[in-house]
Each structure stands twice: as C-alpha cells, then as structure tokens.
Short mmCIF file of C-alpha atoms in Angstrom, two decimals:
data_model
loop_
_atom_site.label_atom_id
_atom_site.label_comp_id
_atom_site.label_asym_id
_atom_site.label_seq_id
_atom_site.Cartn_x
_atom_site.Cartn_y
_atom_site.Cartn_z
CA MET Y 1 -21.88 25.24 81.75
CA ARG Y 2 -21.69 26.73 78.40
CA SER Y 3 -22.51 30.49 77.55
CA ILE Y 4 -24.79 31.67 74.59
CA PHE Y 5 -21.44 32.88 73.31
CA ASP Y 6 -19.97 29.36 72.88
CA GLY Y 7 -23.31 28.44 70.33
CA ALA Y 8 -23.27 31.22 68.30
CA GLY Y 9 -19.44 30.73 67.46
CA LEU Y 10 -19.68 27.23 66.32
CA VAL Y 11 -22.58 29.02 64.30
CA THR Y 12 -20.38 31.06 62.53
CA LYS Y 13 -17.76 28.17 62.10
CA LYS Y 14 -20.14 26.39 60.18
CA LYS Y 15 -21.17 28.99 57.91
CA LYS Y 16 -18.04 30.05 57.01
CA ILE Y 17 -17.23 26.02 56.53
CA ILE Y 18 -20.58 25.61 54.20
CA ILE Y 19 -19.38 29.31 52.29
CA GLY Y 20 -15.60 27.81 51.68
CA ALA Y 21 -16.64 24.86 50.12
CA ALA Y 22 -19.39 26.53 47.98
CA VAL Y 23 -16.63 29.06 46.74
CA PHE Y 24 -14.54 25.89 46.07
CA GLY Y 25 -17.06 24.36 44.32
CA VAL Y 26 -18.15 27.69 42.56
CA LEU Y 27 -14.21 28.26 41.45
CA VAL Y 28 -14.05 24.22 40.40
CA ILE Y 29 -17.11 25.13 37.95
CA CYS Y 30 -15.01 28.12 36.36
CA SER Y 31 -12.02 26.01 35.88
CA VAL Y 32 -13.83 23.38 34.53
CA ALA Y 33 -16.24 25.64 32.23
CA ALA Y 34 -12.72 28.16 31.55
CA PHE Y 35 -10.80 24.85 30.07
CA LEU Y 36 -13.94 23.98 28.56
CA ILE Y 37 -14.29 26.41 26.17
CA ILE Y 38 -10.42 26.87 25.45
CA ASN Y 39 -10.47 23.56 23.96
CA PHE Y 40 -13.35 24.15 22.08
CA ALA Y 41 -12.53 27.18 21.04
CA GLN Y 42 -9.04 25.25 19.96
CA TYR Y 43 -11.42 22.58 18.13
CA ASP Y 44 -13.28 25.43 16.35
CA ASP Y 45 -10.15 26.73 15.08
CA MET Y 46 -9.11 23.61 13.93
CA ARG Y 47 -12.58 22.36 12.10
CA GLY Y 48 -12.13 23.71 8.57
CA ARG Y 49 -8.65 23.13 8.29
CA LEU Y 50 -6.60 20.98 6.47
CA ASP Y 51 -3.05 19.64 6.91
CA VAL Y 52 -1.89 19.68 3.09
CA TYR Y 53 1.76 17.97 2.65
CA PHE Y 54 4.27 18.98 0.39
CA PHE Y 55 8.44 18.26 0.60
CA ASN Y 56 10.69 20.28 2.57
CA ALA Y 57 14.17 19.26 0.48
CA ALA Y 58 15.97 21.13 2.37
CA ALA Y 59 14.70 19.16 5.42
CA GLY Y 60 14.47 15.57 3.51
CA ARG Y 61 10.92 14.99 4.60
CA LEU Y 62 7.25 15.71 4.36
CA GLU Y 63 6.20 18.98 5.93
CA ALA Y 64 2.54 20.54 6.20
CA GLU Y 65 0.57 23.84 5.50
CA LEU Y 66 -2.35 24.48 6.63
CA HIS Y 67 -5.40 25.21 4.36
CA SER Y 68 -8.92 25.90 4.28
CA LEU Y 69 -11.15 23.06 3.81
CA PRO Y 70 -15.27 24.31 4.79
CA GLN Y 71 -17.34 22.13 6.33
CA VAL Y 72 -18.98 20.52 3.05
CA GLU Y 73 -20.24 17.31 2.14
CA PRO Y 74 -16.88 14.51 1.43
CA HIS Y 75 -16.86 14.28 -2.29
CA LEU Y 76 -16.49 18.40 -2.38
CA GLN Y 77 -14.05 18.51 0.89
CA ILE Y 78 -12.21 15.79 -1.55
CA ASP Y 79 -12.26 18.24 -4.25
CA LEU Y 80 -11.12 20.80 -2.14
CA ALA Y 81 -7.78 19.01 -0.97
CA LEU Y 82 -6.69 17.71 -4.32
CA ARG Y 83 -7.04 21.74 -5.49
CA HIS Y 84 -4.66 22.97 -2.49
CA PHE Y 85 -2.21 19.76 -3.11
CA ALA Y 86 -2.01 19.81 -6.86
CA PHE Y 87 -1.58 23.84 -6.58
CA GLY Y 88 1.55 23.58 -4.77
CA PRO Y 89 2.79 25.17 -1.42
CA GLU Y 90 2.49 28.66 -0.29
CA SER Y 91 5.88 28.63 1.46
CA SER Y 92 8.78 29.15 -0.74
CA ALA Y 93 10.60 26.55 1.81
CA LEU Y 94 8.53 23.83 0.55
CA SER Y 95 8.53 22.14 -2.84
CA GLY Y 96 5.02 20.40 -4.29
CA VAL Y 97 4.97 16.92 -5.82
CA TRP Y 98 2.55 17.02 -8.46
CA PRO Y 99 3.49 16.70 -11.74
CA GLN Y 100 4.62 20.08 -12.96
CA GLY Y 101 3.16 21.18 -16.00
CA VAL Y 102 0.26 18.41 -15.53
CA SER Y 103 -3.25 19.29 -14.63
CA LEU Y 104 -5.44 17.71 -12.14
CA ARG Y 105 -7.52 15.90 -14.90
CA GLU Y 106 -4.64 15.30 -16.78
CA PHE Y 107 -3.23 12.97 -13.94
CA LEU Y 108 -6.41 11.51 -11.47
CA ARG Y 109 -8.49 10.72 -13.83
CA GLY Y 110 -10.90 10.33 -10.61
CA THR Y 111 -11.83 9.95 -7.04
CA HIS Y 112 -14.60 7.94 -5.09
CA LEU Y 113 -14.75 6.75 -1.35
CA GLU Y 114 -16.15 3.65 -0.39
CA ASP Y 115 -15.93 2.88 3.45
CA GLY Y 116 -13.59 5.16 4.38
CA VAL Y 117 -10.81 4.22 1.80
CA LEU Y 118 -10.22 6.89 -1.17
CA ILE Y 119 -9.79 5.30 -4.43
CA ALA Y 120 -7.90 7.49 -6.40
CA GLU Y 121 -7.61 6.79 -10.33
CA PHE Y 122 -4.61 7.92 -11.89
CA SER Y 123 -3.49 8.01 -15.36
CA GLU Y 124 -0.21 6.69 -17.72
CA LEU Y 125 1.36 9.57 -16.19
CA TYR Y 126 1.94 8.19 -12.61
CA ASP Y 127 4.13 5.18 -14.19
CA GLU Y 128 6.59 7.89 -15.76
CA LEU Y 129 7.63 9.25 -12.55
CA SER Y 130 10.87 8.20 -11.24
CA PRO Y 131 11.09 5.57 -7.94
CA LEU Y 132 11.95 8.74 -5.65
CA GLU Y 133 9.17 11.10 -6.94
CA GLU Y 134 6.75 8.30 -6.71
CA VAL Y 135 7.49 7.56 -3.29
CA ILE Y 136 7.69 11.13 -2.08
CA PHE Y 137 4.13 11.50 -3.92
CA ARG Y 138 2.51 8.97 -2.69
CA ALA Y 139 2.85 9.77 1.09
CA ALA Y 140 1.95 13.42 0.84
CA PHE Y 141 -0.72 12.70 -1.15
CA THR Y 142 -2.07 9.60 1.91
CA LEU Y 143 -0.90 11.97 4.69
CA THR Y 144 -2.85 15.05 3.22
CA MET Y 145 -5.88 12.69 2.01
CA VAL Y 146 -6.53 10.89 5.54
CA GLY Y 147 -6.63 14.18 6.90
CA ILE Y 148 -10.34 14.57 5.74
CA PRO Y 149 -12.72 13.22 7.54
CA TYR Y 150 -14.03 9.74 6.90
CA VAL Y 151 -11.00 8.60 4.81
CA GLU Y 152 -8.88 6.28 6.61
CA SER Y 153 -6.84 5.36 3.86
CA VAL Y 154 -5.81 5.37 0.36
CA LEU Y 155 -6.23 2.96 -2.76
CA PHE Y 156 -3.61 3.95 -5.26
CA ARG Y 157 -4.87 2.24 -8.97
CA THR Y 158 -1.99 3.45 -11.88
CA GLY Y 159 -2.66 3.35 -15.67
CA TYR Y 160 -1.59 -0.21 -15.92
CA GLU Y 161 -3.77 -1.53 -13.17
CA ASN Y 162 -1.78 -1.48 -10.39
CA GLU Y 163 -3.07 -0.78 -6.81
CA TRP Y 164 -1.34 0.01 -3.53
CA PHE Y 165 -3.10 0.44 -0.31
CA GLU Y 166 -1.32 3.20 1.95
CA SER Y 167 -2.51 4.65 5.62
CA ALA Y 168 -0.67 7.05 8.03
CA ALA Y 169 0.53 3.83 9.35
CA SER Y 170 2.04 2.70 6.26
CA ILE Y 171 3.53 6.08 5.83
CA THR Y 172 7.35 6.36 6.69
CA ASN Y 173 8.63 10.61 6.90
CA ASN Y 174 11.79 11.01 5.34
CA PRO Y 175 10.71 8.72 2.47
CA PHE Y 176 13.46 9.01 0.22
CA ILE Y 177 16.19 8.02 3.21
CA SER Y 178 14.13 5.58 5.04
CA PRO Y 179 15.08 1.71 4.94
CA ALA Y 180 11.31 1.02 5.90
CA ARG Y 181 10.44 2.33 2.41
CA ARG Y 182 13.42 1.61 -0.19
CA THR Y 183 16.09 -0.65 -0.25
CA ALA Y 184 18.69 -2.35 -2.74
CA THR Y 185 18.77 -6.19 -3.27
CA ASN Y 186 19.12 -9.17 -5.71
CA PHE Y 187 16.30 -10.82 -7.08
CA THR Y 188 16.44 -14.37 -8.50
CA LEU Y 189 13.86 -14.66 -11.24
CA PHE Y 190 13.67 -17.74 -13.27
CA PHE Y 191 12.23 -18.12 -16.79
CA ALA Y 192 11.76 -20.98 -19.31
CA ASP Y 193 14.52 -21.82 -21.32
CA GLU Y 194 14.34 -21.29 -25.30
CA SER Y 195 14.35 -24.85 -25.59
CA GLY Y 196 11.02 -25.35 -23.70
CA GLU Y 197 12.52 -27.94 -21.03
CA GLY Y 198 13.05 -26.27 -18.07
CA LEU Y 199 13.31 -23.44 -16.06
CA ILE Y 200 16.50 -21.28 -15.64
CA THR Y 201 17.46 -18.45 -13.33
CA VAL Y 202 18.98 -15.14 -13.58
CA ILE Y 203 20.18 -13.01 -10.86
CA TYR Y 204 18.58 -9.20 -11.05
CA SER Y 205 20.34 -6.88 -9.13
CA ALA Y 206 17.61 -3.14 -8.17
CA GLU Y 207 19.17 -0.17 -6.40
CA ASP Y 208 16.32 1.51 -5.29
CA VAL Y 209 12.81 -1.05 -4.42
CA ASN Y 210 9.94 0.42 -3.13
CA VAL Y 211 9.33 -2.52 0.07
CA HIS Y 212 5.84 -1.61 -0.31
CA THR Y 213 5.67 -2.84 -3.56
CA ARG Y 214 8.11 -5.10 -3.53
CA ALA Y 215 6.06 -8.49 -5.29
CA GLN Y 216 4.82 -6.16 -8.16
CA TYR Y 217 7.93 -4.96 -8.81
CA ILE Y 218 9.47 -8.54 -8.70
CA LEU Y 219 6.56 -9.75 -10.97
CA ALA Y 220 7.05 -7.20 -13.39
CA LEU Y 221 10.55 -7.91 -14.14
CA LEU Y 222 9.66 -11.25 -14.80
CA ILE Y 223 7.37 -10.11 -17.17
CA GLU Y 224 9.61 -7.61 -19.07
CA GLY Y 225 12.52 -10.03 -18.81
CA GLN Y 226 11.47 -12.43 -21.28
CA ASN Y 227 12.82 -10.50 -24.09
CA ALA Y 228 16.35 -11.55 -22.71
CA ALA Y 229 18.46 -14.18 -25.26
CA GLY Y 230 17.86 -17.86 -24.59
CA VAL Y 231 14.52 -16.99 -22.64
CA MET Y 232 11.05 -18.31 -24.03
CA PRO Y 233 8.27 -16.15 -23.37
CA LEU Y 234 5.77 -17.62 -22.23
CA ILE Y 235 3.90 -14.88 -20.03
CA PRO Y 236 1.76 -12.68 -22.71
CA PRO Y 237 3.44 -9.29 -22.40
CA GLU Y 238 0.31 -7.70 -22.00
CA THR Y 239 -0.78 -8.82 -18.58
CA HIS Y 240 -0.93 -6.32 -16.28
CA VAL Y 241 0.17 -7.04 -12.64
CA ARG Y 242 -3.19 -5.88 -10.87
CA ASP Y 243 -1.73 -6.62 -7.64
CA VAL Y 244 0.45 -9.09 -5.31
CA PHE Y 245 -1.21 -10.20 -1.65
CA VAL Y 246 1.36 -11.36 0.73
CA GLU Y 247 -0.34 -13.48 3.92
CA ALA Y 248 2.45 -15.11 6.14
CA ASP Y 249 -0.40 -17.57 7.49
CA LEU Y 250 -1.55 -18.23 3.48
CA GLY Y 251 0.72 -17.86 1.29
CA ILE Y 252 1.21 -15.47 -1.74
CA TYR Y 253 -1.68 -14.18 -4.15
CA VAL Y 254 -0.80 -13.36 -7.30
CA ASN Y 255 -3.91 -10.60 -8.98
CA LEU Y 256 -3.31 -10.61 -13.08
CA SER Y 257 -5.14 -9.18 -15.67
CA SER Y 258 -7.14 -11.15 -18.59
CA GLU Y 259 -4.76 -11.25 -20.90
CA PHE Y 260 -2.96 -13.16 -19.14
CA HIS Y 261 -5.39 -16.30 -19.77
CA SER Y 262 -6.78 -14.49 -23.11
CA ARG Y 263 -3.38 -14.04 -24.82
CA PHE Y 264 -1.73 -17.06 -23.94
CA THR Y 265 -1.22 -19.45 -26.75
CA GLY Y 266 1.00 -22.32 -25.30
CA THR Y 267 0.30 -26.18 -24.42
CA THR Y 268 -1.12 -27.21 -21.15
CA ALA Y 269 2.66 -28.26 -20.48
CA GLN Y 270 4.07 -24.80 -21.15
CA ALA Y 271 1.08 -23.16 -19.28
CA ARG Y 272 2.47 -25.24 -15.92
CA MET Y 273 5.86 -23.97 -17.15
CA MET Y 274 5.03 -20.47 -17.22
CA LEU Y 275 3.20 -21.04 -13.45
CA GLN Y 276 6.09 -22.88 -12.14
CA SER Y 277 8.12 -19.78 -13.40
CA ILE Y 278 5.94 -17.53 -11.42
CA THR Y 279 5.55 -20.04 -8.20
CA HIS Y 280 9.40 -20.41 -8.20
CA THR Y 281 9.97 -16.66 -8.57
CA MET Y 282 7.68 -15.65 -5.97
CA LEU Y 283 8.73 -18.13 -3.51
CA GLU Y 284 12.30 -17.78 -4.15
CA ASN Y 285 12.31 -14.13 -3.03
CA ALA Y 286 9.78 -14.11 -0.40
CA ASP Y 287 10.38 -13.69 3.31
CA SER Y 288 11.30 -17.65 5.05
CA ASN Y 289 7.84 -16.73 7.63
CA VAL Y 290 5.62 -16.62 4.61
CA ARG Y 291 3.90 -20.08 3.50
CA ARG Y 292 5.70 -22.05 0.75
CA ARG Y 293 2.35 -21.48 -1.57
CA VAL Y 294 1.32 -19.37 -4.92
CA PHE Y 295 -2.62 -18.80 -5.38
CA PHE Y 296 -3.39 -17.39 -9.14
CA LEU Y 297 -6.54 -15.03 -9.43
CA ILE Y 298 -7.13 -13.62 -12.90
CA ASP Y 299 -9.21 -10.08 -12.65
CA SER Y 300 -9.51 -10.80 -9.01
CA GLU Y 301 -11.21 -14.16 -9.61
CA ARG Y 302 -10.38 -18.22 -8.75
CA TRP Y 303 -10.43 -19.84 -11.91
CA GLU Y 304 -10.38 -23.72 -11.73
CA ASP Y 305 -8.83 -24.18 -15.37
CA PHE Y 306 -6.08 -22.30 -17.27
CA HIS Y 307 -5.40 -23.71 -20.62
CA GLY Y 308 -5.69 -27.42 -19.43
CA VAL Y 309 -3.89 -26.49 -15.98
CA SER Y 310 -7.30 -28.14 -14.01
CA ASP Y 311 -5.42 -27.43 -10.91
CA PHE Y 312 -4.97 -23.90 -11.23
CA HIS Y 313 -7.41 -22.81 -8.20
CA LEU Y 314 -5.23 -24.58 -5.77
CA GLY Y 315 -1.78 -23.42 -4.30
CA PHE Y 316 1.20 -23.95 -6.67
CA THR Y 317 4.47 -24.85 -5.04
CA VAL Y 318 7.70 -25.19 -6.17
CA ASP Y 319 7.99 -28.04 -8.28
CA LYS Y 320 12.18 -28.77 -8.92
CA THR Y 321 11.80 -31.52 -11.14
CA MET Y 322 10.42 -28.08 -13.81
CA MET Y 323 14.29 -26.90 -14.00
CA LEU Y 324 16.29 -27.31 -16.99
CA ASP Y 325 18.91 -28.95 -14.85
CA TYR Y 326 17.30 -31.24 -12.79
CA GLU Y 327 18.57 -34.30 -11.80
CA SER Y 328 16.68 -36.95 -10.24
CA GLU Y 329 17.98 -38.99 -6.85
CA PRO Y 330 19.96 -42.24 -8.32
CA TYR Y 331 17.99 -44.92 -7.11
CA GLU Y 332 19.49 -47.28 -3.80
CA THR Y 333 19.07 -50.71 -3.62
CA GLU Y 334 19.13 -52.38 -0.44
CA GLU Y 335 22.18 -53.92 -0.60
CA GLU Y 336 24.04 -50.50 -1.66
CA ALA Y 337 22.37 -48.79 1.52
CA THR Y 338 24.05 -51.49 3.73
#
C-alpha cells in the first residue's frame, strides 16, 4: 500500500519538470531575441553605408572603402555615390580611378535608372582612357554602383555611342591581369580590294583586348583599317559601333549608327561587298559554337533594304565567291568521275 508521502514526491517531481521546461523555454526565447537584436543591430549599422571601390596598386586589385549613404531618394543616393567615387579614397594605400583633373560633369554627362539598370552616359573623354585605365575604371564603377539599393547592373554609354553592360557577376577582380578580362590575340580582317573585285584578308595582332568588348573592338578595327594602302574604303568612316550582341544559338547582331546608311555612296554591288566584309570578319573571329549568321541593325532597328540589298533584314552568311582569290571548282563530267 502506497503512503501519502509517495504521492507528494510524485507531485514535487512533476513541478520540477514543468519549472525546468519553462526555464529552458525562456532561455530559448532569450537566445533567439538576442540573436535577432544583434543581427538587426548589424544590419542597421550597415544601412546608410556603401562600399566604394578604388585601386590598390600594391596588391594589384580593387578594394572597397565604406562611405556614408543616407536613406534618401534613389537619384540622390546615386549622386552621392558618384561624388564619393569621383573624389577618391581616404586611405593613402588606395588610388582613385577617376581621371585626374576632370570634373564629375565633364566626364559623366548624366545617369538614370531603368528597371534596375543604371544607364551612365560618358563624354568623349572616356574614350581617351588607356585600355588598362578603362577596364579598372569600369570594374570599380560597376562594383560601387551595384551596391546601391535598386541598382542591379550598369549600362555604359560613351561619346562614340558604344555601349556595354556590366554587373557584379561580369566583373573579375585583379582586372589588369585576369585572363577572363584581357588577352592578346590575332584577328583576321576582311577588306574590299582597291580594285573593287573582291575581298582580301589582313592579319592584325592585338596585345591587350577586353574580352567583354572583343566583338566591338574587331569591328572598330575594320572601320579604321580601311585607310590602308590597297583597300577600297566602303564602310562610312562616320559610322559608330553602337553594340555587337553575340547569341550562340542565333548568331551575331551588329548594331550600327545611322551614318552607316546615310553616308554610304556606293553601288548595290559595293553595298553587298561591304556587308560581306563585315560578315566574314565577324564570323571568322567568332567562337566555333556561335551560329554562322550575322544580322544588321541600324540604330537598333531592322531595315528591309540597304541601298538595293533587299534581303538586308535577313541573316548574312559567308559568301566565299566574294573573295578576290576565289576560284570556282572545275566542272567534273560523268566520264571524268568514272
């Protein structure tokens, strides 16, 4: 038979269990609360601050400095970020990447934000940057600007109407030594022979090419190289390369300024030869996995006709008969074949 003392002991044990569980629960709640408070405090500490990127020459890479960025309207945040970036670093170990002696408005004509893309329009001074200065500037500018809320990528526009997209994913640090950014290579360019009877090839060696703008670089070389001896200049020299889009499954889209059409003065045959010189050049220097087709745009629009070339809106493929040294294959009779 159980005594009343055994029942009392059981009750006491249950109370201890309940009290212990309650204490454990309170400790868990306190721990979670402390964790949230610490993290929110850290988040609040980072709010109102921005990583502004500058160049560490000793380390050969970009490094960030924290600068203030108040919670104001997006356009005001962009303006403040630009000022931090243009005025240079506070640390003596870092170097600014903004051109020396050039004011903010002299170098950058304006910015506006569209669907997460910061469109930055630079003056002709941008094109005076050396290849090394340009790639470091573009990398630092992009990494700084995508740190602003609502900015996901940057579209660079320069004085010669070239355009490049950049995002944090496309930027490789150590930009001046990274093989993902710059490389030495040879290009094969196709020009119209001075006789106007066909295309000839010229090999061009480049030591320092940004792979992200490689296609634009090649096309600009083709336009500039028409002044060489033995070449008939067909592409109007006023033509600006607005952009070149490479879509592996579709082909290459060449976007040229309106001068490409308005300043051309040749015949329809010369127009087709000019288009083939561009087509040959772009496809010869493209990766092997890119579809062998070139589409032409003028001011980002497809045109059906180009000075009598009625299939201008269609994709162009390499026409070997346009080569000056092209020789048709001899006709083979049935008797010769046997």
